Each structure stands twice: as C-alpha cells, then as structure tokens.
XYZ file of C-alpha atoms in Angstrom:
602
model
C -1.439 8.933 -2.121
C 0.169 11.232 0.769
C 0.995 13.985 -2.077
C -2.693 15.122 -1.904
C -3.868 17.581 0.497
C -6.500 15.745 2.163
C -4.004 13.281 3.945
C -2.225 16.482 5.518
C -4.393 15.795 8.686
C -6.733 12.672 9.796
C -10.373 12.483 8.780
C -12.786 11.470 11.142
C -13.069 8.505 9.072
C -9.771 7.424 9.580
C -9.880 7.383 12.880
C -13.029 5.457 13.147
C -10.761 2.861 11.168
C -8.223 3.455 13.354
C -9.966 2.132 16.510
C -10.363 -1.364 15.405
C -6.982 -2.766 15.372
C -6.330 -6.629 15.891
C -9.400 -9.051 15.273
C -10.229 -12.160 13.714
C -10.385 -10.907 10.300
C -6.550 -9.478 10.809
C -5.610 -13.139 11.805
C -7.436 -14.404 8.215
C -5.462 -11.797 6.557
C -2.379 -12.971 7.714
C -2.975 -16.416 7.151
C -4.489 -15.310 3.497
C -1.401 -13.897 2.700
C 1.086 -16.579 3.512
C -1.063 -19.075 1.365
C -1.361 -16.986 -1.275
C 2.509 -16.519 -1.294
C 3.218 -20.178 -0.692
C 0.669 -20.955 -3.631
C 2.049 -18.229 -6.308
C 3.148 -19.036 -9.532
C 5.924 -17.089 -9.140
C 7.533 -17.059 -6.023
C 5.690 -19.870 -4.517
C 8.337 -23.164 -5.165
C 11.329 -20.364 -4.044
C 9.569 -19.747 -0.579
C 8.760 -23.034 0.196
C 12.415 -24.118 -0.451
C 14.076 -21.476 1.147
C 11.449 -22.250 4.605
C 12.144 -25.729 4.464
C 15.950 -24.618 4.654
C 14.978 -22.538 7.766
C 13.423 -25.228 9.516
C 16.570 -27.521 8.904
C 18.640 -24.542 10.086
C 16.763 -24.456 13.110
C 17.002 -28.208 13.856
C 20.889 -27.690 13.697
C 21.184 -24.939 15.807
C 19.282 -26.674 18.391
C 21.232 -29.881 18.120
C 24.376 -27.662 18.636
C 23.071 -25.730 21.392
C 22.216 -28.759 23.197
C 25.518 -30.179 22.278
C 26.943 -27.087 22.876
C 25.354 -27.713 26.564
C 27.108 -31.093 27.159
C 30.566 -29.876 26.199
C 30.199 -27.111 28.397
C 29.605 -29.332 31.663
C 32.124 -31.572 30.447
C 34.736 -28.134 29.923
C 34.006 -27.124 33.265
C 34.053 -31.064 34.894
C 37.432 -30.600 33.551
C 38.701 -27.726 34.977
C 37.295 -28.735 38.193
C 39.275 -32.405 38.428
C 42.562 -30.109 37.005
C 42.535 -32.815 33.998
C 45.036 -30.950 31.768
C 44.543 -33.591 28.857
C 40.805 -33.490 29.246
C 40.882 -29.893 29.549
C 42.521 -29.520 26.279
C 40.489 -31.659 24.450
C 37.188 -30.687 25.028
C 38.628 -27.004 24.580
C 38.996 -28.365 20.967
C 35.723 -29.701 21.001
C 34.273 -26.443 22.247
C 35.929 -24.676 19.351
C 34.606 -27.071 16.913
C 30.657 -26.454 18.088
C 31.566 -22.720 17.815
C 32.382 -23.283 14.461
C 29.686 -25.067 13.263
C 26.927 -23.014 14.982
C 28.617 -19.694 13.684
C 28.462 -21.240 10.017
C 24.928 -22.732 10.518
C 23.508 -19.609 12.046
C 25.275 -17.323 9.790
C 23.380 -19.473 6.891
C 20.152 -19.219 8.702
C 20.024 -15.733 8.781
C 21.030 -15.120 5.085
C 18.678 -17.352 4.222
C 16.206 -16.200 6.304
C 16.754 -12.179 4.798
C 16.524 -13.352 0.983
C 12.849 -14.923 2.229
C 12.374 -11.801 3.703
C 13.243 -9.876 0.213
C 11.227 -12.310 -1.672
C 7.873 -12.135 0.471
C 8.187 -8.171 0.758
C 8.678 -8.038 -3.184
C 5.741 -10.177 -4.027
C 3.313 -8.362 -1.150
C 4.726 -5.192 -2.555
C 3.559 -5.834 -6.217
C 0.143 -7.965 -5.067
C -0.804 -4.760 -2.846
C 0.286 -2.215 -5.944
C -1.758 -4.048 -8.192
C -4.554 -4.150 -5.720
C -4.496 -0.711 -5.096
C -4.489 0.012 -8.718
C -7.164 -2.340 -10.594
C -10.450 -0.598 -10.852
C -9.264 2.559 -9.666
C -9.160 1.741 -6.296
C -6.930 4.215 -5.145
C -9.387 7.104 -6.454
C -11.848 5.165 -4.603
C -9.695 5.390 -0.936
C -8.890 8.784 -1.592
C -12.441 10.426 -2.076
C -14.022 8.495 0.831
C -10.616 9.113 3.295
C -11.128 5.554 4.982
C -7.292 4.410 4.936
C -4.639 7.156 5.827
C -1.433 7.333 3.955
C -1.780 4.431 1.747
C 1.332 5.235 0.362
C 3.107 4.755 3.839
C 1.454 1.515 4.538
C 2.627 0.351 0.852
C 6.150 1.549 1.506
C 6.815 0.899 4.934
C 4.272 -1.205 6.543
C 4.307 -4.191 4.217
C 8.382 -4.312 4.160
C 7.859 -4.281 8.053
C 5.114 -6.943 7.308
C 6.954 -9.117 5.828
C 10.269 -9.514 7.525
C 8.161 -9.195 10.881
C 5.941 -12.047 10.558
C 8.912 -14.205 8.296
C 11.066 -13.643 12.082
C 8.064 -14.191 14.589
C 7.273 -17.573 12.884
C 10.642 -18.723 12.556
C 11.358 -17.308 16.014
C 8.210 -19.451 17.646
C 9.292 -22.586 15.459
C 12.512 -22.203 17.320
C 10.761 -21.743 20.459
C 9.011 -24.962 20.013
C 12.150 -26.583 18.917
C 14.082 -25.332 22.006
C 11.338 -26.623 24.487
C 11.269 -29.908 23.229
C 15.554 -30.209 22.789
C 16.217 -28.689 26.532
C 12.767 -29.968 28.457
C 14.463 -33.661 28.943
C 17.875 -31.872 29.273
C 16.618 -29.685 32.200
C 14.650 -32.095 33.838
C 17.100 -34.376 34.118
C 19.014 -32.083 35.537
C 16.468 -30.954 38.228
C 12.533 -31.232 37.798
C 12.560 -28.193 40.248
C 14.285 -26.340 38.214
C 11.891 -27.081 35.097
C 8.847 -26.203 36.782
C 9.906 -23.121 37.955
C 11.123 -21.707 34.556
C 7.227 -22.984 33.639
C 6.317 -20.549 36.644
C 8.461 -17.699 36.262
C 8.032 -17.528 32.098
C 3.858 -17.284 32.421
C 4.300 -14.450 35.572
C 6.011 -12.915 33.056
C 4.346 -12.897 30.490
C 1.393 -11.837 32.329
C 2.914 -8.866 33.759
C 4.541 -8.019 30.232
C 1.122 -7.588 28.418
C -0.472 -6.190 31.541
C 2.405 -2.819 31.607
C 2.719 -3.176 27.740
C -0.650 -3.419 26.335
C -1.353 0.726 25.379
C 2.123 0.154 23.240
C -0.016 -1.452 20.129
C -2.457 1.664 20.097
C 0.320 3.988 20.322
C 2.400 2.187 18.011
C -0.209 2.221 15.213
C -1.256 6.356 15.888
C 2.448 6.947 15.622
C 3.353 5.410 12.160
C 0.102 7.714 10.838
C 1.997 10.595 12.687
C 5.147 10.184 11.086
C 3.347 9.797 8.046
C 1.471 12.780 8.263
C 4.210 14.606 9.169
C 6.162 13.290 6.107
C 3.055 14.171 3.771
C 3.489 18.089 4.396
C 6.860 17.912 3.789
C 6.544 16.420 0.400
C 3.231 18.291 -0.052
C 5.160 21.907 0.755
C 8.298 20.403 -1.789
C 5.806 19.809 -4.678
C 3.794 22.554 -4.333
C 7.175 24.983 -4.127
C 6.495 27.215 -6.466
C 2.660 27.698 -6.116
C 3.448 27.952 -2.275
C 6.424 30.860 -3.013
C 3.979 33.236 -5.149
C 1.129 32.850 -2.878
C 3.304 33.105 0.256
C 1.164 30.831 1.826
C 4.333 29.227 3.217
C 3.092 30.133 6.652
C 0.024 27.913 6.603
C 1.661 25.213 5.768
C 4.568 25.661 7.865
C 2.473 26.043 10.732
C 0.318 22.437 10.003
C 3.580 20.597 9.606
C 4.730 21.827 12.949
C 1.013 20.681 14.306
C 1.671 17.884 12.647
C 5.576 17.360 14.325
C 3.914 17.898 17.994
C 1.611 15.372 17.540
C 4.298 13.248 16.668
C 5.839 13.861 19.608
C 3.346 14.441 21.998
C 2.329 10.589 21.093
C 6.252 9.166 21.103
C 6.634 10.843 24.329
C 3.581 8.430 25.893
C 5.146 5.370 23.832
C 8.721 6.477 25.578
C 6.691 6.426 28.986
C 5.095 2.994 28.508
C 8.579 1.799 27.365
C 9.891 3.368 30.458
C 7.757 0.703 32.654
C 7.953 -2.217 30.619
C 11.495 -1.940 30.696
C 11.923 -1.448 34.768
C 9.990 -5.130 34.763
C 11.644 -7.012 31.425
C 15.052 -5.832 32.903
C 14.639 -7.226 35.841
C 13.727 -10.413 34.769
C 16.548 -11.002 32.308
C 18.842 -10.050 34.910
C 17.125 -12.545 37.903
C 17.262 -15.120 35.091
C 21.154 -15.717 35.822
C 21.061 -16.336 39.420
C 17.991 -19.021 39.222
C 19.564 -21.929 38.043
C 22.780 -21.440 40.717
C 20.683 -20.746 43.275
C 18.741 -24.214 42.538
C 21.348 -26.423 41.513
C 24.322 -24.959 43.825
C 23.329 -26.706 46.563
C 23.088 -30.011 45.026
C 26.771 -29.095 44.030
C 27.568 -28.411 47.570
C 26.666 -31.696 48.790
C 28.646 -33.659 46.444
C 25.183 -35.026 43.829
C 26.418 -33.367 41.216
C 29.526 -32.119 39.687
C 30.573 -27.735 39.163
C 29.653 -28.758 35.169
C 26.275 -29.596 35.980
C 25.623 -25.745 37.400
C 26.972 -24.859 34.023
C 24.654 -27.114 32.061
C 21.656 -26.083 33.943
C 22.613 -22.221 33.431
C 22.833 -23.205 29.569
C 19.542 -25.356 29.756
C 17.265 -22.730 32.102
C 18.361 -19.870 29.621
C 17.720 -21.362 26.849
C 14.420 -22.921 27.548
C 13.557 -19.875 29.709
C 13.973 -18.051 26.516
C 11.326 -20.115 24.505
C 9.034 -19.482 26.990
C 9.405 -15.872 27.558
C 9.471 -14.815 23.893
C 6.141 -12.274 24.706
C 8.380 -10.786 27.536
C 11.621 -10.522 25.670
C 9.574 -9.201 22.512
C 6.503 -7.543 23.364
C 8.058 -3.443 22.225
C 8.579 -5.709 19.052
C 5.215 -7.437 18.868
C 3.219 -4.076 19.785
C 5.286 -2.602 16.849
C 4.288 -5.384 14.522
C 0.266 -5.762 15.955
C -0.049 -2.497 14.411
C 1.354 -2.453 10.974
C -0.544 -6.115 10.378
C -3.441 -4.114 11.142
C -2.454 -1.495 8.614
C -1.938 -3.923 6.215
C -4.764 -5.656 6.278
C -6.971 -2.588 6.859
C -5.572 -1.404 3.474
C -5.812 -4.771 1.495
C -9.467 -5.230 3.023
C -10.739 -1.686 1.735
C -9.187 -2.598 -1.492
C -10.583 -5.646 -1.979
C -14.240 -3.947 -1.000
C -13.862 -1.112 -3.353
C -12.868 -3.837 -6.060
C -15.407 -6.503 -5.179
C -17.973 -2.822 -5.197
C -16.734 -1.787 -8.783
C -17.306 -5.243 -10.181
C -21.026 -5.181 -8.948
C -21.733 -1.802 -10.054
C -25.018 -2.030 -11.544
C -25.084 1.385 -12.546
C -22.576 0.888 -15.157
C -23.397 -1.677 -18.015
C -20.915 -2.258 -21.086
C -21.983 -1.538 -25.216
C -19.664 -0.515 -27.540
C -20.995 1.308 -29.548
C -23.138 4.360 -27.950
C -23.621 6.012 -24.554
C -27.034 5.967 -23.254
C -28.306 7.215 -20.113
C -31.408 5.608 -18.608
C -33.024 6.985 -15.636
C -30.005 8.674 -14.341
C -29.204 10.596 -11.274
C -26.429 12.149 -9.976
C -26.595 13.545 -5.966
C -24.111 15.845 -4.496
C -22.330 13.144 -2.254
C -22.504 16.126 0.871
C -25.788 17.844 0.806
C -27.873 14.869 -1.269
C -29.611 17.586 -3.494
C -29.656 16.350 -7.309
C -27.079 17.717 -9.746
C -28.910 15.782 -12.506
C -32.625 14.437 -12.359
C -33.697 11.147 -14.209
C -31.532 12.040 -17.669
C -32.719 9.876 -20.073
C -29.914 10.653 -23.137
C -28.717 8.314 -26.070
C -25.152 9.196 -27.888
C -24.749 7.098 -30.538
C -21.394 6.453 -32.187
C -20.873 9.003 -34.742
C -22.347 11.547 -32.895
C -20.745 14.970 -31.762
C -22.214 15.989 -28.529
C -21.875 19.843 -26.134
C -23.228 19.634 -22.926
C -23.122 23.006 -21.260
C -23.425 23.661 -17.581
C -23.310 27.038 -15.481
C -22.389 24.666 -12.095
C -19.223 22.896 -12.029
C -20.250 21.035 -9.353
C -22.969 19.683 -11.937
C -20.437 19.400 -14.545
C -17.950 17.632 -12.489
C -20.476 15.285 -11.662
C -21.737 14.419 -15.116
C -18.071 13.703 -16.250
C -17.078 11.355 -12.934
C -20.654 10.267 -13.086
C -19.849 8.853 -16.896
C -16.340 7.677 -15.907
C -18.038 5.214 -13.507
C -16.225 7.400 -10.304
C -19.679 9.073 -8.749
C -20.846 6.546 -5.913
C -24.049 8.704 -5.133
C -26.086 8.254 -8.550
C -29.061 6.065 -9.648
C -29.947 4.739 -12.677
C -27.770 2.771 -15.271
C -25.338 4.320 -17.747
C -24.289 2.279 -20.856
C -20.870 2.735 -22.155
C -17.929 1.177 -23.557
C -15.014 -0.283 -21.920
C -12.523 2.248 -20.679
C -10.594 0.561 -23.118
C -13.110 1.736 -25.673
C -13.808 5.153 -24.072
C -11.150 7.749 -22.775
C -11.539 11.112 -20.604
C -9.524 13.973 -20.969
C -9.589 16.502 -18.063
C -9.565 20.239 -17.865
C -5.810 20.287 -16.554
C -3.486 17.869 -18.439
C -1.762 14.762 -16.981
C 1.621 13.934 -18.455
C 3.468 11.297 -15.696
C 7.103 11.391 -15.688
C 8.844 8.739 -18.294
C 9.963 9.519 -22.297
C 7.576 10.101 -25.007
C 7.676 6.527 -25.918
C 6.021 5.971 -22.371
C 3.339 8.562 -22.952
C 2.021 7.008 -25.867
C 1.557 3.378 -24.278
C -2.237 3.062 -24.752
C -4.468 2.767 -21.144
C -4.409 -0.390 -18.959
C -6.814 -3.116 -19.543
C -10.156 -2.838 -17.132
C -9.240 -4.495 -13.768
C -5.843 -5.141 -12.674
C -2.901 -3.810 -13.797
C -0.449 -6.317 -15.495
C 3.258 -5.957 -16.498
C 2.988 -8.745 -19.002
C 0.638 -6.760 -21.614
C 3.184 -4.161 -21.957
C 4.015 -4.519 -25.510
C 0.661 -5.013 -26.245
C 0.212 -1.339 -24.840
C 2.969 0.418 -26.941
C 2.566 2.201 -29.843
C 5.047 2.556 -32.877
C 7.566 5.466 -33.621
C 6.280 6.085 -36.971
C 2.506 6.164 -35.975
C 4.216 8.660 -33.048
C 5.991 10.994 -35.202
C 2.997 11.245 -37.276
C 0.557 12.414 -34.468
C 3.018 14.652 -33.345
C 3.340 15.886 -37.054
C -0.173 16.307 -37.626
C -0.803 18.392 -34.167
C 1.880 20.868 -35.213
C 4.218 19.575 -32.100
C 6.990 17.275 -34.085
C 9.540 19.943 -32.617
C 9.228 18.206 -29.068
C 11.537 15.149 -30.394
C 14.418 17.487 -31.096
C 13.822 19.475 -28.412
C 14.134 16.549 -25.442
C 16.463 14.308 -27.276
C 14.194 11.660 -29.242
C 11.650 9.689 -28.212
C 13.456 7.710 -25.034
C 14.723 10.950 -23.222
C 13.017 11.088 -19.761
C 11.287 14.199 -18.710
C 9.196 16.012 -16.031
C 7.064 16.912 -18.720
C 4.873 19.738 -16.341
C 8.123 21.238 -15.825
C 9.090 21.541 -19.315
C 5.802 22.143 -21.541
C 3.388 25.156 -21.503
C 0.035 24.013 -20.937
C -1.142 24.188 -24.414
C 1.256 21.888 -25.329
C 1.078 19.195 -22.600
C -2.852 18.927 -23.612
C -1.367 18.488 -27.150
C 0.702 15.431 -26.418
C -2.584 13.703 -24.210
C -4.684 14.174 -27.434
C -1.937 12.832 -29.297
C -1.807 9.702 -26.656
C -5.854 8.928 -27.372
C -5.604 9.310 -31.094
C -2.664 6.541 -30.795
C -4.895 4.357 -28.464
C -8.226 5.288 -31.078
C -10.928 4.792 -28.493
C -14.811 5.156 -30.024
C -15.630 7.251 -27.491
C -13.880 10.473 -25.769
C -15.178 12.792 -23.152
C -13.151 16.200 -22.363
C -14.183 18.850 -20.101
C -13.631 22.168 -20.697
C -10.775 21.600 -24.016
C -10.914 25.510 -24.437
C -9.408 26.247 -20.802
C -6.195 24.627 -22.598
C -7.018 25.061 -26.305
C -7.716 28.314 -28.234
C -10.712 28.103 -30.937
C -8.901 27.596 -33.532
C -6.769 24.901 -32.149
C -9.660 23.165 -30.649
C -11.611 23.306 -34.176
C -8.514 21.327 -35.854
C -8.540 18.658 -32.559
C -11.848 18.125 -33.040
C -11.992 17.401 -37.085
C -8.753 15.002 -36.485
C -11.327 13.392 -34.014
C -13.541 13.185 -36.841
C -11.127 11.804 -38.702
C -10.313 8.782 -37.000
C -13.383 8.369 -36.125
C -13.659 8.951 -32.570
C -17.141 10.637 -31.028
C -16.548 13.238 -29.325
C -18.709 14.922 -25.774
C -17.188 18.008 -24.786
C -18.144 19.528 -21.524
C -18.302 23.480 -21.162
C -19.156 26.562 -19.463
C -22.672 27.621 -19.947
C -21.376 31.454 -21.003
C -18.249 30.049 -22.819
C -18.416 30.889 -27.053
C -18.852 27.278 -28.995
C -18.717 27.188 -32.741
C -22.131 24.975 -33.057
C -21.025 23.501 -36.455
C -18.729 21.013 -34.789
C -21.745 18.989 -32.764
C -24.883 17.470 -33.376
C -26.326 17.889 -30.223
C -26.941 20.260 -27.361
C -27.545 18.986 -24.148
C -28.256 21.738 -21.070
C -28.024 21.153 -17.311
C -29.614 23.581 -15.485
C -30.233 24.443 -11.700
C -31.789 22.164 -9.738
C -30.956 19.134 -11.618
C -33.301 19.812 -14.477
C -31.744 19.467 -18.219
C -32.878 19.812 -21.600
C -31.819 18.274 -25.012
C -31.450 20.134 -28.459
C -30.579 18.950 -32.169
C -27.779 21.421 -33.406
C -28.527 21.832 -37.431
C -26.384 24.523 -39.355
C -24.274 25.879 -36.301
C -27.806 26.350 -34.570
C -29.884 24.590 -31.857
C -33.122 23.558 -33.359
C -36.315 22.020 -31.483
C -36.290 20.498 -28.414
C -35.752 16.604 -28.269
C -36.244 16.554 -24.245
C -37.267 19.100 -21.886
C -37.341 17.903 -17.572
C -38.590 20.357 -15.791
C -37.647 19.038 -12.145
C-alpha cells in the first residue's frame, strides 16, 4: 500500500489509468455494487429495510412541504384580510407542520447515516477481501496500475458510499417533488411552470459547460493528497534508517514536490470553482424574484389573493430545486465522478488480477513433490532469461540447495515458485500454499501477540474471518516450539502469549527469523522454501533448523549465494543457476556433489 516507495510519485502507468475516468463499465460497477449489497447475506435484509424507510420518509416530507405550501397562503390570506382569529389559528397550524417535518426529517437523516455506515462497512470489507485473496495486492503493487490503493480503500469507498446512498435518495426526492408541486404550480400559473422547465435546463447546461474540468481535477487531486500523505508516512517509518543515512534531504525535498503539485492542481480546481460559482450564485439568487415577478401582477389586479404569491414562491423553489439538482450540486457531483471512478478502477484491477491467478496455467497443484517442466523465468524489464527450460523434480523427502551468483536469478526462482513471476513459461507443480510455505531473507513478524503469530496461513483465495479458529494453534504446542528453538524466554520477556508487540522493534534479527520458523513448524507444511537462512542464521543455528525440519517432516529448498560456505550433509541435491539462464543438477552423497543428473548449456 502507500508505505512502499514506489507510490511516492505516479508511474506512467497510473496515469494512463488515470485518463479514463467515467464510462459504461463505471456505471456497471455502480450498479454491481448496490445489487450485490442489496443481495448479501449479511447486510442485505438491513439495507433494504432501512431504504424502504427512506422512501417513506421522503413521501412525508413531501406531503408536508406541500402542506406546508397551503398553510402558508392561507397564513398570509390571513394577515392580508386582518382576520385575527384566522390568523391565530393557522399560526397553530403552521407550528404543527414545523413539528412534524422537523421530526420526520430529523428521522430521515439518521436513518439515512446508519445506511450510510452499513454500505461503507460492507464495501469496506468486500474491497479488503478483494484486495487480499490471491495476493492481489502484490499483484497491483509490482505492475503500479492503481495508485494509492490504500487511499482509495480508506477514503474513496467511505466517500462512495455515503455519496451515491445521498445522490439516489436526493434524485428520488427530486422525482417526488416534481410530481407533488407540478399540479400545485400549475394551478397556480402554467407560465410560471414552464418557465422553471426553461430556466432549470439553461442551467444546467451552463453548469456542466463552466464545470466540466472539475471531475479531472477532482480525481488528480485525491492522488495528490495521497501522494503527499505517502512521504509523510514513508519518511515516519523509515525514521531511523532515514536519520543514519541523512538522507532526510531527499525525501524532504520529494514531499515538498509532492505538496506543490498539490497545490499547483487545487489552485486550478479553486479557479474553476471561482466561475461556476459567479453563474450558480446568480441563479439561486434570480430564483427569488421569478415567481413575484410572474404572479404579482395577477395579485395586482385582484385574480388572486397576497397568499397565492407566497404559495407560488414555495412551489417555484421547491420544484425549481428538483430540477436544478446538477446546478445546485455539480462541485459535489465532480467530487463524487471521480472517486466512483477510483473505486471501480481499483475493484476492476482486482477482480482481473484474481480472475488472472485462477487461470494461471503455469501453476498446477500435487501434494506431494515440486516438479518443474519446461520452465522459464524472463527478467520482466530487459526479457533476457534468468532460467532456461529447467526441467527439475523435488520429491517429498528430499533436501534440496540451489545456489546462484545473480540475485536477480535467485529472486526469480523463489517468486517464480511462489506463483508471483508473471513473465515465465512452462508449468510448475506444487502444493497448495497451504501445503507449501516461503520464508524470506528478511523476516516478517506483523504487529499482534504471539498467539497471533502462530495462526497458521490463510486458505488459497479469499481471506475469511470465519476460519479463524481453524487457523490458531495451541499454547502448549507454542511453548514447545519456542522451547525447542532455544527462544521460550520471549514469553516472560513480553508478558505471555497475548501481550501485543511491534515485534521489529523489539527482537534482533536472529530472533525474529526464530519465531517465523517457529510459525511454519506450527502450521507443518510438506514443503518450505527459504532464501538465503544464513543472512539471519549462523551455521550452527541453521544446522539445528534444518534437522527440526527433518523432524517433522517438512522438505526443505534453501536458496543461497553461489560463494556462501554450505555444510553438504544436510541436502540431497545440488542444483546450479548460472549466467545466462543455463543450470545444472547434482546428487549430493557424503557432504559431496557427485555426477551430474542434468547439465543445459543455453
């Protein structure tokens, strides 16, 4: 998310994304998402209830308006005759529809907030869950399509939500009005309805005409701020890195780039808002004088009483108001065109990356070896092969080195076998990732208590909260791997098991790579893959991780250094990649490597 580096500035990638904002498939997202939240198991009989409420609100804020409308001209009737008694009474009256609108609206809107909450909590958790099954969010990051994902989870989909939740309600309402003050208006004066007809579409017209750059600018300026946000979290994570180095400056200097663009782009938005606002102004204020200048002189000779001026102020506003909602929204609307198409851009590349991972023919499942046919890894900038057509079978029970001098080859050979390097050919058979864990060079301890650590990897796919106690593992068999890795001490250290830590801040190295070998003998895969263990593990150490491997059966591929010393007696076979993406196989008998079982040449 926005605590890597790479979302410090935009890729060009990104801003090819970037340029296609509203279309057709935005509108089928959109729509997608409200029937998927209207059809959920969990939230879906709660929305619908709480919308049907809305509408009824909406009906009795109408009625009420309109009545509202009718005791006004009768108010103002009254003060015209100088009818003390009537005066009085419809005073009353007027208090009483103040009442009930003020309850009714007050309601609506509470009502209207919890649907809100609910629809932002469900899209919240649908999009996590999204972004999380098949590693999706490794998959964004590498190719840089989406900017600040992390933003658009955060931000854009609570915008999302409450956003769309008031633009339907507030065109249901428009509809509503039209068809409650339409007779009232024209019975008043047909005039008078066609021209708030006329005036609402010349409006409107003009509106998107001076407001139409606001949804580009609108969407370039929530990446802004979340650029600009990114640097600042990136420079407060990376503190102490950042203070030895002293390459404060650097950084300092791209979050200031980062803060003019910002404003340099708010400043055009401020300009744009500037001339929308000389013409939206205007038109709410000429809005008043219409209906007098219309009806007045009906009231000066004698058709109609001072209440009906009133009435038709009431009516014209209101109706006016239905009509005009692009006019008296659009800053709104431009704000909201743009985080849909955030949204949507984000859900869209998720569900592509997922939809690509389950059709991945170059990963195929068997439990019980790892065999690659015909496989070969490119370098995903230049294209030249890492690894040429390796044709290698690990069966379970079988110890394996494979020794590199590139990292660039040896990085690929480990993502390559995790399923997470797009430009390869070939098929590699392996278990599930259920059945199959990766440890990396640098250790990866999240946040949480030691109970937490030990919960054993997500299921393939998507993420879900309901298999958590499946996951967890129990305190005895926890004490006992920390017991048997020489690390028990950690429990009286950090208060038990249930103590939350930062557990980077508060363990050397050695022993954070302690408690992640700790956490795959709990989940007892068949298969584990570590690159480079000695970076983090002297040889000694390493030698008694390796026979508790053996002891619980787990096969073991260890990924090296070509020049790095490796006691021989703890594999069974050798396998070389060399320059140029040739590689060669060996059988290791007595701590030696014995005759060749594959030689490419390239």
């Amino acid at each position: 998310m926005a605590l890597f580096p790479g979302n410090l500035g935009q890729t060009a990638k990104a801003m090819k994304v970037q340029s296609a904002l509203i279309n057709r498939g935005t509108w089928k997202s959109l729509l997608s998402s409200v029937r998927q939240l209207t059809s959920s198991k969990e939230v879906g009989r709660k929305a619908k209830v709480l919308f049907l409420l809305l509408i009824v609100f909406l009906l009795l804020i109408n009625a009420l308006n309109v009545l509202n409308s009718y005791v006004g001209r009768d108010f103002m009737t009254a003060i015209e005759n100088r009818n003390s008694f009537e005066f009085l009474r419809m005073a009353l009256v007027y208090l009483c529809v103040f009442g009930a609108s003020t309850v009714v609206s007050v309601i609506h809107r509470y009502a209207e907030e919890y649907l809100g909450l609910v629809w932002r909590q469900w899209a919240s958790r649908q999009c996590i869950l999204n972004y999380a099954s098949h590693r999706v969010y490794y998959r964004l990051k590498i190719k840089g399509d989406i900017a600040n994902p992390d933003q658009r989870i955060a931000d854009d989909i609570r915008t999302f939500s409450t956003t769309t939740l008031s633009f339907i309600l507030m065109s249901l309402n428009g509809l509503i009005t039209v068809l409650a003050f339409s007779g009232v208006l024209w019975s008043i004066s047909p005039q008078l309805f066609v021209v708030s007809v006329l005036y609402a579409v010349a409006g409107t017209f003009f509106t998107f005409l001076l407001g139409r750059p606001l949804v580009r600018l609108n969407y370039d300026q929530l990446d802004k701020e979340a650029n600009f946000r990114s640097s600042l979290i990136y420079l407060r994570g990376n503190a102490e890195s950042l203070a030895v180095s002293r390459r404060e400056g650097h950084l300092v200097n791209l979050t200031l780039e980062n803060l003019g663009k910002l404003v340099a782009n708010f400043r055009r938005i401020i300009k744009v808002n500037r001339n929308l606002n000389f013409f939206t102004t205007g038109y709410n204020w000429l809005i008043q004088i219409i209906p007098a200048l219309i009806i007045a002189p009906f009231f000066i000779r004698g058709e109609v009483q001072f209440g009906v001026i009133t009435q038709s102020a009431i009516a014209f506003t209101h109706l006016l108001g239905a009509f005009s909602i692009i006019v008296t929204q659009f800053q709104s609307i431009s704000s909201y065109t743009a985080v849909l198409s955030r949204v949507a851009s984000l859900m869209g590349a998720g569900d592509r990356e997922t939809l690509k991972a389950l059709s991945d023919k170059t990963i195929c499942i068997e439990e019980d070896r790892i065999s690659y046919k015909g496989v070969t890894l490119h370098s995903p900038r230049s294209g030249i092969d890492l690894i040429r057509d390796l044709d290698f079978d690990i069966p379970h029970g079988t110890y394996v080195l494979v020794r590199s001098g590139d990292e660039r080859t040896r990085t690929a050979f480990f993502y390559g076998t995790a399923g997470l390097w797009e430009a390869s050919e070939g098929t590699i058979c392996r278990p599930s990732l259920q059945r199959f864990l990766f440890m990396s060079e640098l250790p990866y301890l999240p946040p949480g208590t030691l109970r937490e650590l030990f919960l054993k990897p997500w299921p393939e796919g998507t993420p879900d909260d309901g298999t958590l106690n499946e996951l967890s593992v129990s305190e005895e068999r926890i004490l006992d791997l920390l017991r048997r890795l020489e690390i028990e001490s950690l429990t009286a250290r950090f208060g038990g098991l249930d103590t939350r830590q930062h557990w980077e801040n508060s363990l050397v190295l050695e022993d954070q790579q302690l408690l992640v070998l700790a956490r795959i003998l709990a989940a007892e895969p068949r298969f584990l893959m570590m690159d480079k263990p000695s970076t983090t593990f002297g040889r000694s150490r390493l030698d008694r991780a390796l026979a508790l491997l053996r002891e619980h059966s787990i096969s073991y591929v260890t990924l090296e250094d070509q020049a790095e010393e490796v006691d021989l007696e703890n594999y069974h076979l050798l396998l070389e990649l060399k320059e140029g993406g040739r590689w060669i196989s060996r059988r290791i008998r007595d701590g030696r490597a014995v005759a060749d079982v594959r030689l490419v040449s390239g």
